[in-house]
Coordinates of C-alpha atoms in Angstrom, one line a residue:
P18 CA 21.8 -14.8 -7.4
S19 CA 20.4 -13.7 -4.0
L20 CA 20.9 -10.0 -4.8
I21 CA 19.2 -10.4 -8.2
N22 CA 16.3 -12.3 -6.6
T23 CA 15.9 -9.6 -4.0
F24 CA 15.9 -6.9 -6.7
I25 CA 13.3 -8.8 -8.8
M26 CA 11.1 -9.4 -5.7
T27 CA 11.3 -5.7 -4.7
V28 CA 10.4 -4.5 -8.2
L29 CA 7.6 -7.0 -8.6
T30 CA 6.1 -6.2 -5.2
L31 CA 6.3 -2.4 -5.8
V32 CA 4.7 -2.8 -9.3
I33 CA 1.8 -4.6 -7.7
A34 CA 1.5 -2.9 -4.3
A35 CA 2.3 0.8 -5.1
P36 CA -0.6 1.5 -7.5
I37 CA -3.1 -0.4 -5.4
G38 CA -2.0 1.3 -2.2
I39 CA -1.9 4.8 -3.7
F40 CA -5.4 4.5 -5.4
A41 CA -6.8 3.0 -2.2
A42 CA -5.5 6.0 -0.3
I43 CA -7.0 8.4 -2.9
Y44 CA -10.3 6.7 -2.5
L45 CA -10.2 6.9 1.3
V46 CA -9.2 10.5 1.4
E47 CA -11.0 12.1 -1.5
Y48 CA -14.1 9.9 -2.3
A49 CA -15.2 8.0 0.8
Q50 CA -17.6 9.7 3.2
K51 CA -16.1 10.9 6.4
G52 CA -18.3 9.1 8.9
N53 CA -18.6 5.8 7.0
R54 CA -18.2 2.7 9.1
L55 CA -16.5 0.7 6.3
V56 CA -13.9 3.4 5.9
K57 CA -13.2 3.3 9.7
V58 CA -12.8 -0.5 9.6
I59 CA -10.4 -0.2 6.5
R60 CA -8.3 2.4 8.3
I61 CA -8.1 0.4 11.5
T62 CA -7.3 -2.7 9.6
A63 CA -4.6 -1.0 7.6
E64 CA -3.1 0.5 10.7
T65 CA -3.0 -2.9 12.4
L66 CA -1.6 -4.7 9.3
S67 CA 1.1 -2.1 8.7
G68 CA 2.7 -3.1 12.0
I69 CA 2.8 -6.9 11.4
P70 CA 6.0 -8.3 9.8
S71 CA 5.6 -9.5 6.3
I72 CA 6.9 -13.0 7.1
V73 CA 3.8 -13.5 9.3
F74 CA 1.6 -12.7 6.3
G75 CA 3.6 -15.1 4.2
L76 CA 3.4 -17.9 6.7
F77 CA -0.3 -17.4 7.3
G78 CA -1.0 -17.1 3.6
M79 CA 0.9 -20.3 2.9
L80 CA -0.9 -22.2 5.6
F81 CA -4.4 -20.8 4.9
F82 CA -4.6 -20.1 1.2
V83 CA -2.2 -22.8 -0.2
T84 CA -2.7 -25.6 2.4
A85 CA -6.2 -25.2 3.7
L86 CA -8.0 -23.7 0.7
Q87 CA -5.8 -25.5 -1.8
W88 CA -5.6 -22.4 -4.1
G89 CA -2.0 -23.1 -5.1
M90 CA 0.8 -20.6 -4.9
S91 CA -0.3 -16.9 -4.5
L92 CA 1.5 -13.6 -4.2
M93 CA 0.7 -11.8 -0.9
A94 CA 2.2 -8.3 -0.5
G95 CA 2.7 -7.4 3.1
V96 CA 3.7 -3.9 2.2
L97 CA 0.4 -2.8 0.8
P98 CA -0.9 -1.5 4.2
L99 CA 2.3 0.5 4.7
I100 CA 2.1 2.1 1.3
M101 CA -1.6 2.8 1.7
R102 CA -1.3 4.4 5.2
T103 CA 1.7 6.6 4.3
S104 CA 0.0 7.7 1.0
E105 CA -3.2 8.5 2.9
E106 CA -1.4 10.6 5.4
A107 CA 0.5 12.4 2.6
L108 CA -2.8 13.2 0.9
K109 CA -4.4 14.4 4.1
A110 CA -1.4 16.8 4.6
V111 CA -2.2 18.6 1.4
P112 CA -4.1 21.8 2.4
D113 CA -7.8 22.0 1.6
S114 CA -7.1 25.5 0.1
Y115 CA -5.4 23.8 -2.8
R116 CA -8.4 21.8 -3.6
E117 CA -10.8 24.7 -3.1
A118 CA -8.7 26.9 -5.4
S119 CA -8.7 24.2 -8.1
F120 CA -12.5 23.8 -7.8
G121 CA -12.9 27.6 -7.9
L122 CA -11.0 27.7 -11.2
G123 CA -13.4 25.2 -12.7
A124 CA -11.4 22.0 -12.5
G125 CA -13.3 18.7 -11.7
K126 CA -12.6 16.4 -8.9
L127 CA -10.4 13.9 -10.9
R128 CA -8.4 16.7 -12.5
T129 CA -7.9 18.3 -9.1
I130 CA -6.6 15.0 -7.7
F131 CA -4.2 14.3 -10.5
T132 CA -2.9 17.8 -11.2
I133 CA -3.0 19.5 -7.7
V134 CA -3.2 17.0 -4.9
L135 CA -1.0 14.1 -6.1
P136 CA 2.0 16.4 -7.1
S137 CA 1.8 18.1 -3.7
A138 CA 1.7 14.7 -1.9
V139 CA 4.6 13.1 -3.9
P140 CA 7.3 13.6 -1.2
G141 CA 5.2 11.8 1.4
I142 CA 4.2 9.0 -1.0
L143 CA 7.8 8.5 -2.0
A144 CA 8.8 8.3 1.6
G145 CA 6.2 5.5 2.1
I146 CA 7.5 3.7 -1.0
I147 CA 11.1 4.0 0.3
L148 CA 10.0 2.6 3.7
A149 CA 8.2 -0.3 1.8
I150 CA 11.4 -1.0 -0.2
G151 CA 13.3 -1.3 3.1
R152 CA 10.7 -3.6 4.5
I153 CA 10.7 -5.8 1.3
I154 CA 14.4 -6.1 1.4
G155 CA 14.5 -7.0 5.1
E156 CA 11.8 -9.6 4.7
T157 CA 13.4 -11.1 1.6
A158 CA 16.6 -11.6 3.7
A159 CA 14.6 -13.3 6.4
L160 CA 13.0 -15.6 3.9
L161 CA 16.3 -16.5 2.4
Y162 CA 17.8 -17.4 5.7
T163 CA 14.8 -19.3 7.1
S164 CA 14.0 -21.3 4.0
G165 CA 17.5 -22.5 3.3
T166 CA 19.0 -23.1 -0.1
V167 CA 19.2 -26.1 -2.3
A168 CA 21.7 -26.5 -5.1

């Protein structure tokens, strides 16, 4: 049962966190202005949050959202900053000449992103997702051992 629960939690977390993280990275790299203060704050926050263990997010979320704000149970994904930062770095690694060539051939920005930039950045994005899977499994094991089990 623990192995099945770990697998379910991993899949559920990836289904929620991967698209949000990848699309946030696309926005930060392709659409946001370069000198924007909000973008700088988001990047610094994501850098900081990607280094914090997920169990700290879970404990803080339980104490703040569930206990203090009385929102009930909520799903907090601590791997979102990790996926977002690795996806952002993978998108930045794609040469600008690819984008310029696509624009020169008449493709729009969205078409360039989905047909040129994303396929070129897939290895880096997959590396981030694999790192996130390792983090999810590691934190799931810590939660199982710290919470105890009841028959």
